């Protein structure tokens, strides 16, 4: 290769890296500035709202969509928030729990799925939803590092932390859905007749899932269950794990095994899997594992009663 | 190894540096390409390397023997050796189970219930592509259109050359082998074009195609569940998903080769702007369509044996082209639809009484697109039943709101698709060949363009799926 060709490659490589680095940092700073003003939207805005309110809350609901759409925290307490986010599992919720203030009395309701708890392949990938806070929040950074969910490329390209969320962020910045003051994180699932018909068709075609015989608690779940128990005990928090209802639950052994494990750990656990066993009306449901707003209201009332009974 | 993987991000720069360091010695440089290509393939499954090596040995020997044979019979025999070996491997690994299942079902009609004849066979990645490539070599030599190489390393490198090994473009020996045998020169323009085409390909694949895949996979997971407008929307999305997926792969392959000093043929040329299906096939997966034309359609007699034979040849070519994509009836029907419409176009063109249709040429684009998306239903659906369910819903269209699912996904899909189409439209209007995009950019301009492309990829890429054409 000629010398001038080599020089050309070096020059292009250098300037490409420089341009990519500068554009990345400028965009990251711009997006972070926008993000700090966004308080609506499932992942970004909702987490921002939680982080801004968390120090003054006395009841917080954590978990996946099965927490988000199922518990209206306002029915239980005025100082409450539901930070359930679709698709999230224990790493996301556990990390946010660890950001709660020390020594402030709070009730933590954490949704746990028995099926996910015994899944071997789960490595805490859902924590990457919090990537955009990697360079801003130490607790989140520490957790991401401990779960090996921080790609080394992200140390160079910070904008990777905003992957997939830019359009949502812009939409929520320019057209916020609601005021953060009035939002308590609960997103009810209102269903219509067509959706109910789809659910009926799905049920008709549904084949039972095979059940695992050997159940061993996933290593990430194990880590968080132990650490959250310690964190809550040390910081004046009541930790309650719960499982939301399922229309057709194929496997019972995972529920039982999880229940025993948590009992052994002395962790409070409420299993609502069969909460609607005697009320099979489809109006309570959106799909097999999600309640409609009607079902969610009933579940919220039950949780409120249980919490009040405990207080009395 | 996937083009859109971290491994490739480390693999390619290493090969690139070593390759140009060895520029003074062509033999070493080609040996490096061969070793790198085998590593690239073995990353997926090293055991199937043996298939490539066996194919290469047979065709190397067959090529020389055809060339040196003194009698036509010997030439034909060696060609048959090559055909039987290559098509034999392809039949066993790709089609055995399909024919065994079809046979079982067929005799089941008569009440016979034979034992399960299917085997647990893994389809070796890229077998359809490199088989066609090796076949073109021996057929070209047989037709006396090409002289075989006497350098085994060069020949093995031609078969296994990693940019096009697993999913094409199907480069013929007449284009690629002379380039392998000749000293490559580093060209700044090719470097610019190569890098830009790789990034455009990556954008098309991991930003556009993979984003569209989320909606498409949900709907095609169970076509019975969704209404007409949902199926139609998912099918339109799929039309663009498969285009951006495969064109993206081809872009990366062509760009990668260019960085190593090789020029591949164009594989996609804005096919969805075609005004007839005939034009579509001149622009879609060009390396395959021209292969089928030159080695199948023409071998069958092409259009030289009368109109009826021409239609037969066209149908056979398209049916076999469908079967090449996969061993299922869906692919055969897909090929059949294309064959029927191509024949119809040929018929209309040949009759002066249809001349009046020229006035309706403006409808050609939408009609072509409609036919293409209807055929895609068969290509995408998992089973024939699922395809028929989807087809009925599209044909007996009942208006209704399409399924929205995750609104962010849908909005992302629409916006990303719009960007992709705008870029294609720009290429069409400016008559720019993508393969030459950025040729004369200054260092500053290319750096900024690449910087922006990396930024967009980082912000919008979707979780990576395999390239669709890997399954073929």
CSV table of N, CA and C in Angstrom, one decimal, chain A residues 164-293:
chain,number,residue,atom,x,y,z
A,164,UNK,N,-33.6,3.8,21.2
A,164,UNK,CA,-35.0,3.4,21.2
A,164,UNK,C,-35.9,4.3,21.9
A,165,UNK,N,-35.4,5.4,22.6
A,165,UNK,CA,-36.3,6.2,23.4
A,165,UNK,C,-36.4,7.6,22.9
A,166,UNK,N,-35.7,8.0,21.8
A,166,UNK,CA,-35.6,9.4,21.4
A,166,UNK,C,-37.0,9.9,21.0
A,167,UNK,N,-37.7,9.1,20.1
A,167,UNK,CA,-39.0,9.6,19.6
A,167,UNK,C,-40.0,9.8,20.8
A,168,UNK,N,-40.0,8.8,21.7
A,168,UNK,CA,-40.9,8.9,22.8
A,168,UNK,C,-40.5,10.1,23.7
A,169,UNK,N,-39.2,10.3,23.8
A,169,UNK,CA,-38.8,11.4,24.7
A,169,UNK,C,-39.2,12.8,24.1
A,170,UNK,N,-39.0,12.9,22.7
A,170,UNK,CA,-39.4,14.1,22.1
A,170,UNK,C,-40.9,14.3,22.2
A,171,UNK,N,-41.6,13.3,21.9
A,171,UNK,CA,-43.1,13.4,22.0
A,171,UNK,C,-43.6,13.8,23.4
A,172,UNK,N,-43.0,13.2,24.4
A,172,UNK,CA,-43.4,13.5,25.7
A,172,UNK,C,-42.9,14.9,26.2
A,173,UNK,N,-41.8,15.4,25.6
A,173,UNK,CA,-41.3,16.7,25.9
A,173,UNK,C,-42.2,17.8,25.3
A,174,UNK,N,-42.6,17.6,24.1
A,174,UNK,CA,-43.4,18.6,23.4
A,174,UNK,C,-44.9,18.4,23.7
A,175,UNK,N,-45.3,17.2,23.9
A,175,UNK,CA,-46.8,17.0,24.1
A,175,UNK,C,-46.9,16.1,25.4
A,176,UNK,N,-46.7,16.7,26.5
A,176,UNK,CA,-46.8,15.8,27.7
A,176,UNK,C,-48.3,15.4,27.9
A,177,UNK,N,-48.4,14.1,28.3
A,177,UNK,CA,-49.8,13.6,28.4
A,177,UNK,C,-50.6,14.1,29.6
A,178,UNK,N,-49.8,14.3,30.7
A,178,UNK,CA,-50.5,14.8,32.0
A,178,UNK,C,-49.5,15.5,32.8
A,179,UNK,N,-50.0,16.1,33.9
A,179,UNK,CA,-49.1,16.8,34.8
A,179,UNK,C,-48.5,15.8,35.7
A,180,UNK,N,-47.2,15.9,36.0
A,180,UNK,CA,-46.6,15.0,36.9
A,180,UNK,C,-47.1,15.0,38.3
A,181,UNK,N,-47.7,16.2,38.7
A,181,UNK,CA,-48.3,16.3,40.0
A,181,UNK,C,-49.5,15.3,40.2
A,182,UNK,N,-50.3,15.2,39.2
A,182,UNK,CA,-51.5,14.4,39.3
A,182,UNK,C,-51.2,12.9,39.0
A,183,UNK,N,-50.1,12.6,38.4
A,183,UNK,CA,-49.8,11.2,37.9
A,183,UNK,C,-49.2,10.4,39.0
A,184,UNK,N,-49.9,9.2,39.3
A,184,UNK,CA,-49.4,8.3,40.3
A,184,UNK,C,-48.9,7.0,39.8
A,185,UNK,N,-48.7,6.9,38.5
A,185,UNK,CA,-48.1,5.8,37.9
A,185,UNK,C,-49.0,4.6,37.4
A,186,UNK,N,-50.2,4.7,37.8
A,186,UNK,CA,-51.2,3.6,37.5
A,186,UNK,C,-51.7,3.8,36.1
A,187,UNK,N,-51.6,2.9,35.2
A,187,UNK,CA,-52.1,3.0,33.9
A,187,UNK,C,-53.1,1.9,33.6
A,188,UNK,N,-54.4,2.2,33.9
A,188,UNK,CA,-55.4,1.1,33.7
A,188,UNK,C,-55.6,0.7,32.3
A,189,UNK,N,-56.0,-0.6,32.1
A,189,UNK,CA,-56.2,-1.1,30.8
A,189,UNK,C,-57.7,-1.2,30.5
A,190,UNK,N,-58.2,-0.2,29.8
A,190,UNK,CA,-59.6,-0.2,29.4
A,190,UNK,C,-59.8,-1.1,28.2
A,191,UNK,N,-60.7,-2.0,28.3
A,191,UNK,CA,-60.9,-2.9,27.2
A,191,UNK,C,-62.2,-2.6,26.4
A,192,UNK,N,-62.2,-3.0,25.2
A,192,UNK,CA,-63.5,-2.9,24.4
A,192,UNK,C,-63.9,-4.3,24.0
A,193,UNK,N,-65.1,-4.4,23.4
A,193,UNK,CA,-65.6,-5.7,23.0
A,193,UNK,C,-64.7,-6.5,22.1
A,194,UNK,N,-64.1,-5.7,21.1
A,194,UNK,CA,-63.2,-6.4,20.1
A,194,UNK,C,-62.0,-7.1,20.9
A,195,UNK,N,-61.5,-6.3,21.8
A,195,UNK,CA,-60.3,-6.9,22.6
A,195,UNK,C,-60.7,-8.2,23.4
A,196,UNK,N,-62.0,-8.1,23.9
A,196,UNK,CA,-62.5,-9.2,24.7
A,196,UNK,C,-62.6,-10.4,23.7
A,197,UNK,N,-63.1,-10.1,22.5
A,197,UNK,CA,-63.3,-11.2,21.5
A,197,UNK,C,-61.9,-11.8,21.2
A,198,UNK,N,-60.9,-11.0,21.0
A,198,UNK,CA,-59.6,-11.5,20.7
A,198,UNK,C,-59.1,-12.4,21.8
A,199,UNK,N,-59.3,-11.9,23.1
A,199,UNK,CA,-58.9,-12.7,24.2
A,199,UNK,C,-59.6,-14.1,24.2
A,200,UNK,N,-60.9,-14.0,23.9
A,200,UNK,CA,-61.7,-15.3,23.9
A,200,UNK,C,-61.1,-16.3,22.8
A,201,UNK,N,-60.7,-15.7,21.6
A,201,UNK,CA,-60.1,-16.5,20.6
A,201,UNK,C,-58.8,-17.1,21.0
A,202,UNK,N,-58.0,-16.3,21.7
A,202,UNK,CA,-56.7,-16.7,22.2
A,202,UNK,C,-56.9,-17.9,23.2
A,203,UNK,N,-57.9,-17.7,24.1
A,203,UNK,CA,-58.1,-18.7,25.1
A,203,UNK,C,-58.6,-20.0,24.4
A,204,UNK,N,-59.4,-19.9,23.4
A,204,UNK,CA,-59.8,-21.1,22.7
A,204,UNK,C,-58.7,-21.9,22.0
A,205,UNK,N,-57.7,-21.1,21.6
A,205,UNK,CA,-56.6,-21.8,20.9
A,205,UNK,C,-55.4,-22.2,21.8
A,206,UNK,N,-55.5,-21.6,23.0
A,206,UNK,CA,-54.4,-21.7,24.0
A,206,UNK,C,-54.1,-23.2,24.3
A,207,UNK,N,-52.8,-23.5,24.3
A,207,UNK,CA,-52.3,-24.8,24.8
A,207,UNK,C,-51.5,-24.6,26.0
A,208,UNK,N,-51.7,-25.4,27.0
A,208,UNK,CA,-51.0,-25.2,28.3
A,208,UNK,C,-49.5,-25.3,28.1
A,209,UNK,N,-48.8,-24.4,28.8
A,209,UNK,CA,-47.3,-24.3,28.8
A,209,UNK,C,-46.8,-25.5,29.6
A,210,UNK,N,-45.7,-26.1,29.1
A,210,UNK,CA,-45.1,-27.2,29.9
A,210,UNK,C,-44.5,-26.6,31.2
A,211,UNK,N,-44.6,-27.4,32.3
A,211,UNK,CA,-44.1,-26.9,33.6
A,211,UNK,C,-42.7,-27.5,33.8
A,212,UNK,N,-41.8,-26.6,34.4
A,212,UNK,CA,-40.5,-27.1,34.7
A,212,UNK,C,-40.6,-28.0,35.9
A,213,UNK,N,-39.8,-29.1,35.9
A,213,UNK,CA,-39.9,-30.0,37.1
A,213,UNK,C,-38.9,-29.6,38.1
A,214,UNK,N,-37.7,-29.3,37.6
A,214,UNK,CA,-36.6,-28.9,38.6
A,214,UNK,C,-36.6,-27.3,38.7
A,215,UNK,N,-36.9,-26.8,39.8
A,215,UNK,CA,-37.0,-25.4,40.0
A,215,UNK,C,-35.8,-24.9,40.8
A,216,UNK,N,-35.1,-24.0,40.2
A,216,UNK,CA,-34.0,-23.4,41.0
A,216,UNK,C,-34.0,-21.9,40.8
A,217,UNK,N,-34.0,-21.2,41.9
A,217,UNK,CA,-34.2,-19.8,41.8
A,217,UNK,C,-33.1,-19.1,41.0
A,218,UNK,N,-33.5,-18.3,40.0
A,218,UNK,CA,-32.5,-17.6,39.2
A,218,UNK,C,-31.5,-16.8,40.0
A,219,UNK,N,-30.3,-16.7,39.5
A,219,UNK,CA,-29.2,-16.1,40.3
A,219,UNK,C,-29.5,-14.6,40.6
A,220,UNK,N,-30.0,-13.9,39.6
A,220,UNK,CA,-30.3,-12.5,39.7
A,220,UNK,C,-31.4,-12.3,40.7
A,221,UNK,N,-32.5,-13.1,40.6
A,221,UNK,CA,-33.6,-13.0,41.6
A,221,UNK,C,-33.1,-13.3,43.0
A,222,UNK,N,-32.2,-14.3,43.1
A,222,UNK,CA,-31.6,-14.6,44.4
A,222,UNK,C,-30.9,-13.4,45.0
A,223,UNK,N,-30.0,-12.8,44.2
A,223,UNK,CA,-29.3,-11.7,44.6
A,223,UNK,C,-30.2,-10.6,45.1
A,224,UNK,N,-31.2,-10.2,44.3
A,224,UNK,CA,-32.0,-9.1,44.7
A,224,UNK,C,-32.9,-9.4,45.9
A,225,UNK,N,-33.4,-10.6,45.9
A,225,UNK,CA,-34.3,-11.0,47.1
A,225,UNK,C,-33.5,-10.8,48.4
A,226,UNK,N,-32.3,-11.3,48.4
A,226,UNK,CA,-31.4,-11.1,49.6
A,226,UNK,C,-31.1,-9.7,49.9
A,227,UNK,N,-30.6,-9.0,48.8
A,227,UNK,CA,-30.2,-7.6,49.0
A,227,UNK,C,-31.3,-6.7,49.4
A,228,UNK,N,-32.5,-6.9,48.8
A,228,UNK,CA,-33.6,-6.0,49.0
A,228,UNK,C,-34.1,-6.2,50.5
A,229,UNK,N,-34.1,-7.4,50.9
A,229,UNK,CA,-34.5,-7.7,52.3
A,229,UNK,C,-33.6,-7.0,53.2
A,230,UNK,N,-32.3,-7.1,53.0
A,230,UNK,CA,-31.3,-6.4,53.9
A,230,UNK,C,-31.5,-4.8,53.8
A,231,UNK,N,-31.7,-4.4,52.6
A,231,UNK,CA,-31.9,-2.9,52.4
A,231,UNK,C,-33.1,-2.4,53.1
A,232,UNK,N,-34.2,-3.1,52.9
A,232,UNK,CA,-35.5,-2.6,53.5
A,232,UNK,C,-35.4,-2.7,55.0
A,233,UNK,N,-34.8,-3.8,55.5
A,233,UNK,CA,-34.7,-3.9,57.0
A,233,UNK,C,-33.8,-2.8,57.6
A,234,UNK,N,-32.8,-2.5,56.9
A,234,UNK,CA,-31.9,-1.5,57.4
A,234,UNK,C,-32.4,-0.1,57.2
A,235,UNK,N,-33.4,0.1,56.4
A,235,UNK,CA,-33.8,1.5,56.1
A,235,UNK,C,-35.3,1.7,56.3
A,236,UNK,N,-35.8,1.0,57.3
A,236,UNK,CA,-37.2,1.3,57.8
A,236,UNK,C,-38.2,1.1,56.7
A,237,UNK,N,-38.1,0.1,55.9
A,237,UNK,CA,-39.1,-0.1,54.9
A,237,UNK,C,-39.8,-1.5,55.0
A,238,UNK,N,-41.1,-1.5,54.7
A,238,UNK,CA,-41.8,-2.8,54.8
A,238,UNK,C,-41.8,-3.4,53.3
A,239,UNK,N,-41.2,-4.5,53.2
A,239,UNK,CA,-41.1,-5.1,51.8
A,239,UNK,C,-42.2,-6.2,51.7
A,240,UNK,N,-43.0,-6.1,50.7
A,240,UNK,CA,-44.1,-7.1,50.4
A,240,UNK,C,-43.9,-7.5,49.0
A,241,UNK,N,-43.7,-8.8,48.8
A,241,UNK,CA,-43.7,-9.3,47.4
A,241,UNK,C,-45.1,-9.9,47.1
A,242,UNK,N,-45.5,-9.7,45.9
A,242,UNK,CA,-46.8,-10.2,45.5
A,242,UNK,C,-46.8,-10.7,44.1
A,243,UNK,N,-47.8,-11.6,43.8
A,243,UNK,CA,-47.9,-12.0,42.4
A,243,UNK,C,-49.3,-11.7,42.0
A,244,UNK,N,-49.4,-11.1,40.8
A,244,UNK,CA,-50.8,-10.6,40.3
A,244,UNK,C,-51.5,-11.8,39.7
A,245,UNK,N,-52.8,-11.7,39.6
A,245,UNK,CA,-53.7,-12.8,39.1
A,245,UNK,C,-53.3,-13.2,37.6
A,246,UNK,N,-53.6,-14.5,37.4
A,246,UNK,CA,-53.5,-15.0,36.0
A,246,UNK,C,-54.8,-15.8,35.7
A,247,UNK,N,-55.3,-15.6,34.5
A,247,UNK,CA,-56.6,-16.3,34.1
A,247,UNK,C,-56.5,-17.8,34.1
A,248,UNK,N,-55.5,-18.2,33.3
A,248,UNK,CA,-55.2,-19.7,33.3
A,248,UNK,C,-53.8,-19.9,33.7
A,249,UNK,N,-53.6,-20.4,34.9
A,249,UNK,CA,-52.2,-20.6,35.4
A,249,UNK,C,-51.9,-22.1,35.2
A,250,UNK,N,-50.9,-22.4,34.3
A,250,UNK,CA,-50.7,-23.8,34.0
A,250,UNK,C,-49.8,-24.5,35.0
A,251,UNK,N,-49.0,-23.7,35.7
A,251,UNK,CA,-48.1,-24.4,36.6
A,251,UNK,C,-48.3,-23.9,38.1
A,252,UNK,N,-48.5,-24.8,38.9
A,252,UNK,CA,-48.7,-24.4,40.3
A,252,UNK,C,-47.4,-24.6,41.1
A,253,UNK,N,-46.6,-25.5,40.6
A,253,UNK,CA,-45.4,-25.9,41.5
A,253,UNK,C,-44.4,-24.7,41.6
A,254,UNK,N,-44.4,-23.8,40.6
A,254,UNK,CA,-43.5,-22.6,40.8
A,254,UNK,C,-44.0,-21.7,41.8
A,255,UNK,N,-45.3,-21.5,41.9
A,255,UNK,CA,-45.9,-20.7,42.9
A,255,UNK,C,-45.6,-21.2,44.3
A,256,UNK,N,-45.8,-22.5,44.5
A,256,UNK,CA,-45.6,-23.1,45.8
A,256,UNK,C,-44.1,-23.1,46.2
A,257,UNK,N,-43.2,-23.4,45.2
A,257,UNK,CA,-41.8,-23.3,45.5
A,257,UNK,C,-41.3,-21.9,45.9
A,258,UNK,N,-41.8,-20.9,45.2
A,258,UNK,CA,-41.4,-19.5,45.5
A,258,UNK,C,-42.0,-19.2,46.8
A,259,UNK,N,-43.2,-19.5,47.1
A,259,UNK,CA,-43.8,-19.2,48.4
A,259,UNK,C,-43.0,-19.8,49.5
A,260,UNK,N,-42.5,-21.0,49.4
A,260,UNK,CA,-41.7,-21.7,50.4
A,260,UNK,C,-40.4,-21.0,50.6
A,261,UNK,N,-39.8,-20.6,49.4
A,261,UNK,CA,-38.5,-20.0,49.5
A,261,UNK,C,-38.5,-18.6,50.2
A,262,UNK,N,-39.6,-17.9,49.9
A,262,UNK,CA,-39.8,-16.5,50.5
A,262,UNK,C,-40.1,-16.7,52.0
A,263,UNK,N,-40.8,-17.7,52.3
A,263,UNK,CA,-41.2,-18.0,53.7
A,263,UNK,C,-39.9,-18.2,54.5
A,264,UNK,N,-39.1,-19.0,53.9
A,264,UNK,CA,-37.8,-19.4,54.5
A,264,UNK,C,-36.9,-18.1,54.8
A,265,UNK,N,-37.0,-17.2,53.8
A,265,UNK,CA,-36.2,-15.9,53.9
A,265,UNK,C,-36.9,-14.9,54.8
A,266,UNK,N,-38.1,-15.3,55.3
A,266,UNK,CA,-39.0,-14.4,56.2
A,266,UNK,C,-39.3,-13.2,55.4
A,267,UNK,N,-39.7,-13.3,54.2
A,267,UNK,CA,-40.2,-12.2,53.4
A,267,UNK,C,-41.7,-12.3,53.2
A,268,UNK,N,-42.4,-11.2,53.4
A,268,UNK,CA,-43.9,-11.2,53.3
A,268,UNK,C,-44.2,-11.5,51.8
A,269,UNK,N,-45.1,-12.4,51.5
A,269,UNK,CA,-45.5,-12.7,50.1
A,269,UNK,C,-47.0,-12.9,50.0
A,270,UNK,N,-47.6,-12.2,49.1
A,270,UNK,CA,-49.0,-12.3,48.8
A,270,UNK,C,-49.2,-12.9,47.4
A,271,UNK,N,-49.8,-14.1,47.3
A,271,UNK,CA,-49.9,-14.7,46.0
A,271,UNK,C,-51.4,-14.5,45.6
A,272,UNK,N,-51.6,-13.7,44.6
A,272,UNK,CA,-53.0,-13.4,44.1
A,272,UNK,C,-53.2,-14.2,42.8
A,273,UNK,N,-52.4,-15.2,42.5
A,273,UNK,CA,-52.6,-15.9,41.2
A,273,UNK,C,-54.0,-16.3,40.9
A,274,UNK,N,-54.6,-16.9,41.9
A,274,UNK,CA,-56.0,-17.4,41.7
A,274,UNK,C,-57.0,-16.5,42.4
A,275,UNK,N,-56.7,-15.2,42.4
A,275,UNK,CA,-57.6,-14.3,43.0
A,275,UNK,C,-59.0,-14.3,42.4
A,276,UNK,N,-59.1,-14.5,41.1
A,276,UNK,CA,-60.3,-14.5,40.4
A,276,UNK,C,-60.8,-15.9,40.1
A,277,UNK,N,-60.4,-16.9,40.9
A,277,UNK,CA,-60.8,-18.3,40.6
A,277,UNK,C,-62.3,-18.5,40.6
A,278,UNK,N,-63.0,-17.7,41.4
A,278,UNK,CA,-64.4,-17.8,41.5
A,278,UNK,C,-65.2,-16.8,40.7
A,279,UNK,N,-64.5,-16.0,40.0
A,279,UNK,CA,-65.2,-14.9,39.2
A,279,UNK,C,-64.5,-15.0,37.8
A,280,UNK,N,-65.1,-15.8,36.9
A,280,UNK,CA,-64.4,-16.0,35.6
A,280,UNK,C,-64.9,-15.0,34.5
A,281,UNK,N,-65.5,-14.0,34.9
A,281,UNK,CA,-66.0,-13.0,33.9
A,281,UNK,C,-64.8,-12.4,33.2
A,282,UNK,N,-65.0,-12.4,31.9
A,282,UNK,CA,-63.9,-11.9,31.0
A,282,UNK,C,-63.7,-10.3,31.1
A,283,UNK,N,-64.7,-9.7,31.7
A,283,UNK,CA,-64.6,-8.2,31.8
A,283,UNK,C,-63.5,-7.8,32.8
A,284,UNK,N,-63.1,-8.8,33.6
A,284,UNK,CA,-62.0,-8.5,34.5
A,284,UNK,C,-60.6,-8.5,33.8
A,285,UNK,N,-60.6,-9.0,32.6
A,285,UNK,CA,-59.3,-9.3,32.0
A,285,UNK,C,-59.1,-8.6,30.6
A,286,UNK,N,-57.8,-8.4,30.4
A,286,UNK,CA,-57.4,-7.9,29.1
A,286,UNK,C,-56.8,-9.1,28.3
A,287,UNK,N,-55.9,-9.8,29.0
A,287,UNK,CA,-55.4,-11.1,28.4
A,287,UNK,C,-55.1,-12.0,29.6
A,288,UNK,N,-54.4,-13.1,29.3
A,288,UNK,CA,-54.2,-14.1,30.3
A,288,UNK,C,-53.5,-13.7,31.5
A,289,UNK,N,-52.7,-12.7,31.4
A,289,UNK,CA,-51.9,-12.2,32.6
A,289,UNK,C,-52.1,-10.8,32.9
A,290,UNK,N,-53.0,-10.1,32.2
A,290,UNK,CA,-53.3,-8.7,32.5
A,290,UNK,C,-54.8,-8.4,32.8
A,291,UNK,N,-55.0,-7.7,33.9
A,291,UNK,CA,-56.4,-7.4,34.3
A,291,UNK,C,-56.8,-6.2,33.5
A,292,UNK,N,-58.1,-6.1,33.3
A,292,UNK,CA,-58.7,-4.8,32.8
A,292,UNK,C,-58.8,-3.9,33.9
A,293,UNK,N,-59.2,-2.6,33.7
A,293,UNK,CA,-59.4,-1.7,34.8
A,293,UNK,C,-60.4,-2.2,35.8
